[in-house]
Coordinates of C-alpha atoms and ligand atoms in Angstrom, one line a residue:
M1404 CA 60.9 -46.0 -43.2
P1405 CA 64.2 -45.7 -44.0
S1406 CA 65.2 -48.1 -45.9
Q1407 CA 67.8 -51.3 -44.2
H1408 CA 71.3 -50.2 -46.3
A1409 CA 70.7 -47.0 -46.4
P1410 CA 71.3 -46.5 -42.8
A1411 CA 69.0 -43.7 -41.4
K1412 CA 70.4 -40.0 -40.4
A1413 CA 69.0 -38.3 -37.4
L1414 CA 68.6 -35.2 -36.3
I1415 CA 69.0 -33.4 -32.6
I1416 CA 68.3 -30.4 -32.0
G1417 CA 70.5 -28.9 -28.9
A1418 CA 73.4 -30.1 -28.2
G1419 CA 73.0 -29.7 -23.4
I1420 CA 72.9 -33.1 -21.9
A1421 CA 70.7 -35.0 -23.6
G1422 CA 71.5 -34.5 -27.8
P1423 CA 75.4 -35.3 -27.0
A1424 CA 74.0 -38.5 -25.0
A1425 CA 71.3 -39.6 -27.4
A1426 CA 74.2 -39.1 -30.7
L1427 CA 76.7 -41.2 -28.6
F1428 CA 73.9 -43.7 -27.9
L1429 CA 72.3 -44.0 -31.3
K1430 CA 76.3 -44.2 -33.4
R1431 CA 76.4 -47.4 -31.3
A1432 CA 73.4 -48.3 -32.7
G1433 CA 75.0 -47.7 -36.1
I1434 CA 72.5 -44.8 -36.7
C1435 CA 74.4 -41.7 -37.9
A1436 CA 73.5 -38.3 -36.2
E1437 CA 74.0 -35.2 -36.7
I1438 CA 74.1 -32.6 -33.7
F1439 CA 72.0 -28.4 -34.3
E1440 CA 73.1 -25.8 -31.2
S1441 CA 71.4 -22.9 -31.0
R1442 CA 74.3 -21.4 -28.8
P1443 CA 77.6 -19.9 -30.8
G1444 CA 79.6 -22.4 -29.1
P1445 CA 81.1 -24.8 -26.2
E1446 CA 79.0 -23.7 -22.5
T1447 CA 82.0 -22.6 -20.7
I1448 CA 80.2 -20.5 -17.6
G1449 CA 76.2 -21.6 -15.5
G1450 CA 76.2 -23.0 -12.0
G1451 CA 77.0 -26.5 -10.4
M1452 CA 74.4 -28.9 -11.6
T1453 CA 74.3 -33.1 -9.6
I1454 CA 74.0 -36.2 -10.6
A1455 CA 72.5 -39.0 -9.2
P1456 CA 74.0 -42.3 -8.8
N1457 CA 71.0 -43.6 -12.5
G1458 CA 72.5 -40.6 -14.7
M1459 CA 76.2 -41.6 -13.0
R1460 CA 75.2 -45.2 -14.7
V1461 CA 73.8 -44.1 -18.0
L1462 CA 77.6 -41.8 -18.5
E1463 CA 79.4 -45.3 -17.5
H1464 CA 77.7 -47.0 -20.6
L1465 CA 79.1 -43.4 -22.4
E1466 CA 82.6 -43.9 -20.5
L1467 CA 82.5 -40.3 -18.7
D1468 CA 81.4 -42.0 -15.3
R1469 CA 85.5 -41.9 -13.8
R1470 CA 86.4 -38.8 -15.7
L1471 CA 83.1 -36.6 -13.7
G1472 CA 83.4 -38.9 -10.8
A1473 CA 86.8 -38.0 -10.2
L1474 CA 86.4 -33.9 -10.7
G1475 CA 82.4 -34.2 -9.1
A1476 CA 82.3 -34.5 -5.0
S1477 CA 80.3 -37.0 -3.7
M1478 CA 77.2 -36.8 -2.6
E1479 CA 77.0 -39.0 0.5
N1480 CA 74.4 -37.6 2.8
I1481 CA 71.4 -35.8 2.9
C1482 CA 70.8 -33.1 5.9
F1483 CA 67.3 -30.6 6.3
R1484 CA 68.5 -27.9 8.9
D1485 CA 65.7 -24.7 9.8
Q1486 CA 67.4 -21.4 9.2
D1487 CA 68.6 -21.3 12.8
G1488 CA 71.0 -24.4 12.3
H1489 CA 68.9 -27.1 14.6
I1490 CA 68.0 -30.6 11.9
I1491 CA 66.0 -31.1 11.4
A1492 CA 66.5 -34.6 10.0
H1493 CA 69.9 -36.7 8.4
Y1494 CA 69.4 -39.3 5.5
E1495 CA 71.9 -41.7 3.9
N1496 CA 71.7 -40.0 0.2
A1497 CA 73.8 -42.4 -1.6
R1498 CA 77.0 -44.0 0.6
P1499 CA 80.0 -46.0 -0.9
G1500 CA 79.2 -48.8 -2.1
Q1501 CA 75.1 -48.0 -1.5
F1502 CA 74.6 -48.3 -4.8
D1503 CA 77.4 -49.5 -8.3
Q1504 CA 77.4 -45.3 -9.0
P1505 CA 77.8 -42.7 -6.2
A1506 CA 76.0 -39.3 -7.1
I1507 CA 77.8 -36.3 -7.7
A1508 CA 78.2 -32.5 -7.4
L1509 CA 80.4 -30.9 -10.0
P1510 CA 80.4 -27.5 -12.1
R1511 CA 77.6 -28.4 -14.7
A1512 CA 80.3 -26.9 -17.5
A1513 CA 82.8 -30.0 -16.4
V1514 CA 79.0 -32.1 -18.0
H1515 CA 78.8 -30.6 -20.9
Q1516 CA 82.9 -30.1 -21.6
A1517 CA 82.9 -33.9 -21.3
L1518 CA 80.2 -34.6 -23.7
L1519 CA 80.5 -32.4 -26.4
E1520 CA 84.6 -34.3 -26.1
R1521 CA 82.8 -37.7 -26.7
T1522 CA 81.0 -36.6 -29.6
A1523 CA 84.0 -34.8 -31.0
Q1524 CA 85.7 -38.2 -30.4
A1525 CA 83.2 -40.1 -32.0
E1526 CA 83.6 -37.6 -35.5
I1527 CA 79.7 -37.3 -34.9
P1528 CA 79.0 -33.5 -36.5
L1529 CA 77.9 -31.0 -34.3
H1530 CA 77.4 -27.5 -35.8
F1531 CA 76.7 -24.3 -33.8
G1532 CA 74.6 -21.2 -33.8
K1533 CA 71.8 -23.1 -35.4
R1534 CA 68.4 -22.2 -33.8
L1535 CA 66.0 -24.3 -35.4
I1536 CA 63.0 -22.4 -36.4
D1537 CA 60.8 -25.0 -37.8
V1538 CA 60.3 -28.3 -39.1
V1539 CA 59.0 -29.5 -41.1
R1540 CA 57.0 -32.9 -41.9
Q1541 CA 57.0 -35.2 -44.9
S1542 CA 56.4 -38.3 -45.9
N1543 CA 60.3 -40.1 -47.0
G1544 CA 61.7 -37.8 -43.9
V1545 CA 61.6 -34.1 -42.1
I1546 CA 63.1 -30.6 -42.0
A1547 CA 64.6 -29.1 -40.6
V1548 CA 64.9 -25.2 -41.0
F1549 CA 67.1 -23.2 -39.2
D1550 CA 66.9 -18.7 -38.7
D1551 CA 70.1 -18.0 -40.7
G1552 CA 68.0 -19.8 -43.8
T1553 CA 69.3 -22.8 -44.0
E1554 CA 67.5 -26.4 -44.3
V1555 CA 69.0 -29.9 -43.2
H1556 CA 67.0 -33.3 -44.4
G1557 CA 66.7 -36.4 -42.5
D1558 CA 65.1 -39.7 -41.4
Y1559 CA 63.6 -38.2 -37.9
L1560 CA 64.6 -35.7 -35.6
I1561 CA 64.9 -35.6 -32.2
G1562 CA 63.6 -32.5 -29.9
A1563 CA 67.0 -32.7 -27.5
D1564 CA 66.4 -28.8 -26.9
G1565 CA 65.3 -28.1 -23.1
V1566 CA 62.2 -26.1 -21.6
H1567 CA 61.7 -24.4 -24.3
S1568 CA 61.8 -26.3 -27.2
R1569 CA 61.0 -25.5 -30.9
V1570 CA 59.9 -28.9 -31.3
R1571 CA 57.7 -29.5 -28.7
R1572 CA 56.4 -26.7 -30.9
A1573 CA 56.5 -27.6 -34.0
I1574 CA 53.7 -30.5 -32.2
F1575 CA 52.3 -29.7 -30.0
P1576 CA 51.8 -25.4 -31.0
D1577 CA 49.0 -24.8 -28.3
I1578 CA 51.7 -26.6 -25.3
D1579 CA 53.9 -24.5 -23.5
P1580 CA 56.0 -24.0 -20.4
I1581 CA 54.6 -23.5 -17.4
Y1582 CA 56.2 -20.8 -14.9
T1583 CA 56.2 -22.0 -11.7
G1584 CA 55.9 -19.1 -9.6
R1585 CA 59.7 -19.5 -9.2
L1586 CA 63.2 -18.1 -9.4
A1587 CA 66.3 -20.2 -8.7
V1588 CA 69.8 -17.8 -8.0
G1589 CA 73.0 -19.2 -7.1
G1590 CA 76.8 -19.8 -7.6
F1591 CA 79.9 -20.6 -6.4
V1592 CA 82.9 -19.4 -4.2
E1593 CA 86.2 -20.2 -2.6
E1594 CA 87.0 -23.2 0.1
A1595 CA 88.0 -20.4 2.7
T1596 CA 84.6 -19.3 2.9
G1597 CA 83.4 -23.1 2.6
G1598 CA 81.3 -24.9 5.4
S1599 CA 82.6 -27.6 7.4
N1600 CA 84.5 -31.2 6.8
D1601 CA 80.4 -33.1 7.2
D1602 CA 79.2 -31.0 5.1
A1603 CA 80.5 -31.2 2.1
R1604 CA 80.0 -34.8 1.7
Q1605 CA 76.3 -34.3 1.7
I1606 CA 73.8 -32.0 0.5
N1607 CA 72.9 -29.2 3.3
L1608 CA 69.0 -27.9 2.9
T1609 CA 68.2 -25.1 4.9
L1610 CA 64.8 -24.7 4.8
G1611 CA 62.4 -21.4 6.1
A1612 CA 59.6 -19.9 6.0
N1613 CA 60.4 -17.5 3.1
G1614 CA 62.6 -20.2 0.5
S1615 CA 65.4 -22.4 1.0
F1616 CA 69.1 -22.0 1.0
G1617 CA 71.5 -25.4 -0.2
Y1618 CA 74.9 -25.7 -0.3
C1619 CA 77.2 -28.8 -0.9
S1620 CA 80.9 -28.5 -2.6
G1621 CA 81.2 -28.7 -5.7
D1622 CA 84.2 -30.5 -6.4
A1623 CA 86.3 -33.5 -5.6
G1624 CA 89.0 -31.7 -4.4
G1625 CA 87.2 -29.7 -1.8
R1626 CA 87.8 -26.3 -3.6
R1627 CA 84.4 -24.9 -4.0
W1628 CA 80.9 -24.4 -2.6
M1629 CA 78.0 -24.3 -5.0
W1630 CA 75.0 -22.9 -2.9
W1631 CA 71.6 -22.4 -4.3
S1632 CA 68.7 -20.6 -2.9
T1633 CA 64.6 -20.8 -4.1
A1634 CA 62.9 -18.3 -3.4
R1635 CA 58.8 -17.4 -5.4
Q1636 CA 58.7 -14.3 -7.4
V1637 CA 55.0 -14.3 -8.4
Q1638 CA 55.5 -12.1 -11.4
E1639 CA 57.2 -14.5 -14.4
P1640 CA 60.5 -12.4 -15.1
S1641 CA 61.7 -11.4 -18.5
R1642 CA 65.9 -12.7 -19.3
S1643 CA 65.6 -8.6 -20.0
D1644 CA 64.8 -8.1 -16.3
L1645 CA 67.3 -10.8 -14.7
A1646 CA 69.5 -9.4 -16.8
A1647 CA 69.3 -5.6 -15.1
I1648 CA 69.4 -6.4 -11.6
P1649 CA 72.6 -5.2 -10.7
Q1650 CA 74.8 -8.6 -8.6
T1651 CA 74.8 -5.7 -6.1
D1652 CA 70.7 -5.7 -5.6
L1653 CA 70.8 -9.3 -5.9
V1654 CA 73.5 -9.9 -2.8
A1655 CA 71.2 -7.1 -0.6
A1656 CA 68.0 -9.1 -1.7
L1657 CA 69.6 -12.6 -1.1
C1658 CA 71.3 -11.0 2.4
K1659 CA 68.0 -9.6 3.8
R1660 CA 65.9 -12.1 2.8
H1661 CA 68.0 -15.4 4.8
A1662 CA 69.3 -13.0 8.0
G1663 CA 69.7 -14.4 10.5
W1664 CA 69.7 -17.9 9.3
H1665 CA 73.3 -19.9 10.3
P1666 CA 76.3 -19.9 8.9
P1667 CA 77.8 -20.4 6.3
I1668 CA 74.8 -18.9 4.3
A1669 CA 75.0 -14.6 4.8
R1670 CA 79.5 -16.2 3.8
F1671 CA 78.6 -18.0 0.7
I1672 CA 76.0 -15.4 -0.5
T1673 CA 78.7 -12.1 0.1
A1674 CA 81.6 -13.8 -1.4
T1675 CA 80.2 -15.5 -4.7
P1676 CA 81.8 -13.4 -7.6
E1677 CA 78.8 -13.7 -9.9
I1678 CA 75.2 -15.2 -9.2
T1679 CA 73.2 -16.7 -11.6
K1680 CA 69.4 -16.4 -11.7
V1681 CA 66.6 -19.0 -13.4
P1682 CA 63.1 -18.4 -13.4
I1683 CA 61.4 -22.4 -13.0
Y1684 CA 59.6 -23.0 -15.3
A1685 CA 58.2 -27.1 -15.4
V1686 CA 56.5 -28.3 -18.6
P1687 CA 53.0 -29.9 -17.9
K1688 CA 51.8 -33.9 -19.5
L1689 CA 51.9 -34.2 -22.9
P1690 CA 49.6 -35.8 -24.9
G1691 CA 52.7 -37.5 -26.1
W1692 CA 56.4 -38.0 -26.8
W1693 CA 56.7 -37.7 -30.0
R1694 CA 54.2 -37.9 -33.7
D1695 CA 55.8 -39.1 -37.3
R1696 CA 59.4 -38.7 -37.1
I1697 CA 59.2 -36.8 -35.0
V1698 CA 60.3 -37.2 -31.3
L1699 CA 61.0 -35.2 -27.7
I1700 CA 64.0 -35.9 -25.1
G1701 CA 65.5 -34.8 -21.9
D1702 CA 63.7 -30.8 -20.7
S1703 CA 61.6 -30.9 -23.7
A1704 CA 59.5 -33.8 -23.1
H1705 CA 59.0 -33.5 -19.7
A1706 CA 60.8 -30.1 -17.6
M1707 CA 60.6 -30.5 -13.9
P1708 CA 61.9 -28.0 -10.7
P1709 CA 64.9 -28.9 -9.8
Q1710 CA 64.4 -30.2 -6.4
A1711 CA 64.7 -33.8 -6.8
G1712 CA 67.9 -32.9 -8.6
Q1713 CA 67.0 -35.7 -11.9
G1714 CA 66.4 -33.7 -14.6
A1715 CA 69.3 -34.4 -16.4
S1716 CA 70.2 -38.2 -14.9
V1717 CA 66.1 -38.6 -16.2
A1718 CA 67.6 -36.8 -19.7
L1719 CA 70.3 -38.9 -20.0
E1720 CA 68.5 -42.3 -19.1
D1721 CA 65.3 -41.0 -22.1
A1722 CA 69.0 -40.5 -24.6
M1723 CA 70.5 -44.0 -24.4
Y1724 CA 66.5 -45.8 -23.7
L1725 CA 65.5 -44.0 -27.6
A1726 CA 69.0 -45.4 -28.6
A1727 CA 68.2 -48.8 -27.9
M1728 CA 64.7 -49.5 -28.9
L1729 CA 66.0 -48.2 -32.6
Q1730 CA 68.7 -50.4 -31.8
R1731 CA 66.5 -52.9 -30.9
C1732 CA 63.8 -51.9 -33.8
R1733 CA 66.2 -52.1 -36.5
G1734 CA 65.0 -48.5 -37.3
D1735 CA 61.6 -49.2 -37.5
H1736 CA 61.3 -45.8 -36.2
I1737 CA 57.6 -45.2 -35.0
Q1738 CA 58.3 -48.3 -33.1
A1739 CA 60.6 -47.7 -31.1
F1740 CA 59.4 -44.0 -30.8
A1741 CA 56.4 -46.1 -29.4
A1742 CA 58.3 -48.7 -27.0
Y1743 CA 60.2 -45.3 -25.7
E1744 CA 57.2 -43.0 -25.3
Q1745 CA 55.4 -46.9 -23.0
G1746 CA 58.6 -47.4 -21.6
R1747 CA 60.0 -44.5 -20.0
R1748 CA 56.4 -42.3 -19.6
E1749 CA 55.3 -44.0 -15.8
R1750 CA 58.5 -42.9 -14.3
V1751 CA 59.2 -39.5 -15.5
E1752 CA 55.3 -38.5 -14.5
K1753 CA 56.7 -40.0 -10.6
I1754 CA 59.9 -38.4 -10.6
A1755 CA 58.1 -35.3 -11.7
E1756 CA 55.2 -35.0 -8.9
H1757 CA 58.2 -36.1 -6.8
A1758 CA 60.1 -32.7 -7.1
R1759 CA 56.6 -30.5 -7.9
K1760 CA 56.0 -31.7 -4.2
S1761 CA 59.8 -31.2 -2.8
A1762 CA 58.8 -27.8 -4.4
E1763 CA 56.5 -26.9 -2.3
R1764 CA 58.1 -27.3 0.7
Q1765 CA 58.3 -23.6 0.9
T1766 CA 55.7 -22.3 3.2
G1767 CA 53.4 -19.6 5.4
R1768 CA 55.6 -19.0 8.3
I1769 CA 52.5 -21.3 9.8
A1770 CA 52.3 -24.0 7.8
F1771 CA 56.6 -24.1 7.5
W1772 CA 55.9 -24.3 11.1
F1773 CA 53.6 -27.5 10.8
M1774 CA 55.3 -28.6 7.5
K1775 CA 59.0 -28.7 9.7
Q1776 CA 57.7 -31.0 12.5
L1777 CA 56.2 -33.3 9.9
L1778 CA 59.6 -34.0 7.9
K1779 CA 61.0 -34.1 11.3
I1780 CA 58.9 -37.5 11.6
I1781 CA 58.6 -38.4 8.5
L1782 CA 62.3 -38.2 6.6
P1783 CA 64.4 -40.0 9.1
I1784 CA 62.4 -43.0 8.1
V1785 CA 61.5 -42.5 4.5
G1786 CA 64.6 -40.8 3.4
S1787 CA 66.7 -43.1 2.4
R1788 CA 63.8 -44.6 0.6
S1789 CA 62.7 -41.7 -1.0
Q1790 CA 65.8 -41.8 -3.4
Q1791 CA 66.0 -45.5 -3.5
W1792 CA 63.2 -46.1 -6.4
M1793 CA 65.2 -43.0 -8.5
Y1794 CA 68.9 -44.4 -8.2
D1795 CA 67.9 -47.9 -8.2
Y1796 CA 67.2 -48.1 -11.9
R1797 CA 69.1 -49.8 -15.1
I1798 CA 68.7 -49.5 -19.8
E1799 CA 71.2 -52.4 -20.0
W1800 CA 71.5 -51.9 -24.0
S1801 CA 71.1 -55.1 -25.4
T1802 CA 68.2 -56.0 -23.7
P1803 CA 66.8 -53.4 -22.6
D1804 CA 64.8 -54.2 -19.1
R1805 CA 61.2 -53.6 -20.1
P1806 CA 59.7 -53.3 -23.7
E1807 CA 59.6 -55.1 -26.7
C1808 CA 59.0 -52.7 -29.8
T1809 CA 55.5 -54.8 -30.4
T1810 CA 54.3 -53.6 -27.3
G1811 CA 54.1 -50.1 -28.6
R1812 CA 51.5 -50.7 -29.8
Q1813 CA 48.5 -49.2 -28.0
A1814 CA 51.2 -46.8 -28.2
I1815 CA 51.8 -46.4 -31.7
D1816 CA 47.6 -46.2 -31.8
R1817 CA 47.0 -43.6 -29.4
A1818 CA 49.6 -41.4 -31.0
T1819 CA 48.7 -42.2 -34.6
H1820 CA 45.1 -41.0 -33.7
Q1821 CA 46.1 -37.9 -32.0
A1822 CA 48.2 -36.8 -35.1
Ligands
LIG723 C1 68.1 -23.5 -11.6 C2 68.8 -26.1 -12.2 C3 69.2 -26.4 -11.4 C4 69.1 -27.6 -12.2 N1 69.5 -28.6 -10.7 C5 70.3 -29.9 -11.7 C6 71.1 -30.3 -10.2 O1 71.6 -30.2 -9.7 N2 70.2 -31.8 -11.5 C7 70.4 -32.6 -12.6 O2 70.0 -33.7 -12.8 N3 68.9 -31.6 -12.7 C8 69.1 -29.8 -12.9 N4 67.9 -28.9 -13.7 C9 67.5 -29.6 -15.1 C10 68.7 -29.9 -15.7 O3 69.4 -29.1 -16.0 C11 67.4 -30.1 -17.4 O4 66.7 -30.9 -16.9 C12 68.9 -30.7 -18.1 O5 69.4 -29.8 -18.2 C13 67.7 -31.2 -19.1 O6 68.8 -31.3 -20.2 P1 68.6 -31.1 -21.6 O7 69.6 -31.4 -22.8 O8 67.5 -32.2 -21.8 O9 68.3 -30.2 -21.8 P2 69.0 -28.4 -22.0 O10 69.5 -28.6 -20.8 O11 68.2 -26.9 -21.7 O12 69.7 -28.4 -23.5 C14 69.0 -27.6 -23.7 C15 69.9 -27.2 -25.9 O13 69.4 -26.6 -26.9 C16 69.0 -25.9 -27.0 N5 68.3 -25.5 -27.6 C17 67.6 -24.8 -27.2 N6 66.5 -23.9 -28.3 C18 67.3 -24.5 -29.5 C19 66.3 -24.0 -30.6 N7 65.4 -23.6 -31.4 N8 68.0 -24.3 -31.8 C20 68.9 -25.3 -31.2 N9 68.9 -25.5 -30.5 C21 68.3 -25.1 -28.8 C22 69.9 -24.9 -25.6 O14 71.1 -24.2 -25.8 C23 70.7 -26.3 -24.7 O15 71.5 -26.4 -25.7 C24 68.3 -27.9 -13.2 C25 67.5 -26.9 -14.2 C26 67.4 -25.6 -12.9 C27 66.4 -24.1 -13.8

């Protein structure tokens, strides 16, 4: 444990969403952090994403909610349709005033840019081009080893390096993320090819027997739309397989998959300049989220299918909660890591289960017909409620909503036995 006089130094691996957020909250807790990112520079491309009210609430603590709220389109409702365009269910998602923060949709790059700018303003060191290849645990600290041959020493290390986490492998070498058998594709299109005014204020999800198609407004100004399509792809594609697919072949395959589906689906597919392709992985339940001086946050601990629209929001929650525990435990990282896992795990696993079930809404033709009838009955009744428990979550910075450090005792015992 670091002495009370020398400020602790945290090494953070990954400058996606959880990493920069954790560094900012740690700084508030009086803990120095340094971030290491494998990419050569800030992310400038990528698809769109939604941030839920619970994620926006964390961004509010970083004073980024207004900036991102002004850039993003507010997602007030959710509308499920069948492939002919008939509405299966339509319910409230986050109407104005329902929560203290909206649900928004915006380009992923805008979220990265906002977090990185805030990190730079806070003078938190961030090093690009640093791919972690190993972590050496010592009695008085931890050493991060990078692929350029450099090493950095810290008091503890936070793995925010995403679904294929190298940090996770350092503590659980036998646990790999699971390919879910689904491939997500998507992109942005300009206003002229867009959907209706109602569609612009909602998440539009069309379900079919052989996949699903989602779209929504992609920015506050209504200048563009974002869309995504998910379908089964049994064979796990490699990065090079995906890169080798020509855009024209992808467009043709998507037009075939969604042939006859209601407007504006075909227009969106054909008008998109660059379609992104991402295989979907999930991290199985881990035996723990920390070991000794290493702790996992965000996707490295619990990547889940994107269907719940919660991955980024729970990654932000993790970052804030962990820092709150480190602050409360006055730098005793063992107590803090245990309290963090104990306070977060149940909620995150419940959300991951919700995401997994939502992802399974794609089935065969007959099963799909039955599912559609079921959704028609169930969604209008439970749809809003199924979101509310996820959205209504607060972390108080000065008095976190659940654990005192001492409540982590059980988790400490468990982790110490398993280490
Ligand atoms: C197709 C798709 C759509 C999604 N849509 C949504 C959505 O709409 N809303 C939502 O909330 N969530 C969505 N998600 C999930 C969301 O993207 C993730 O949950 C979120 O990005 C997790 O943040 P993170 O910081 O934990 O990981 P990441 O954002 O993945 O960041 C990890 C960072 O670590 C870096 N890194 C990796 N390995 C190393 C290494 N060895 N050394 C150094 N750096 C490393 C990476 O380059 C990356 O910058 C979606 C996911 C997918 C796949």
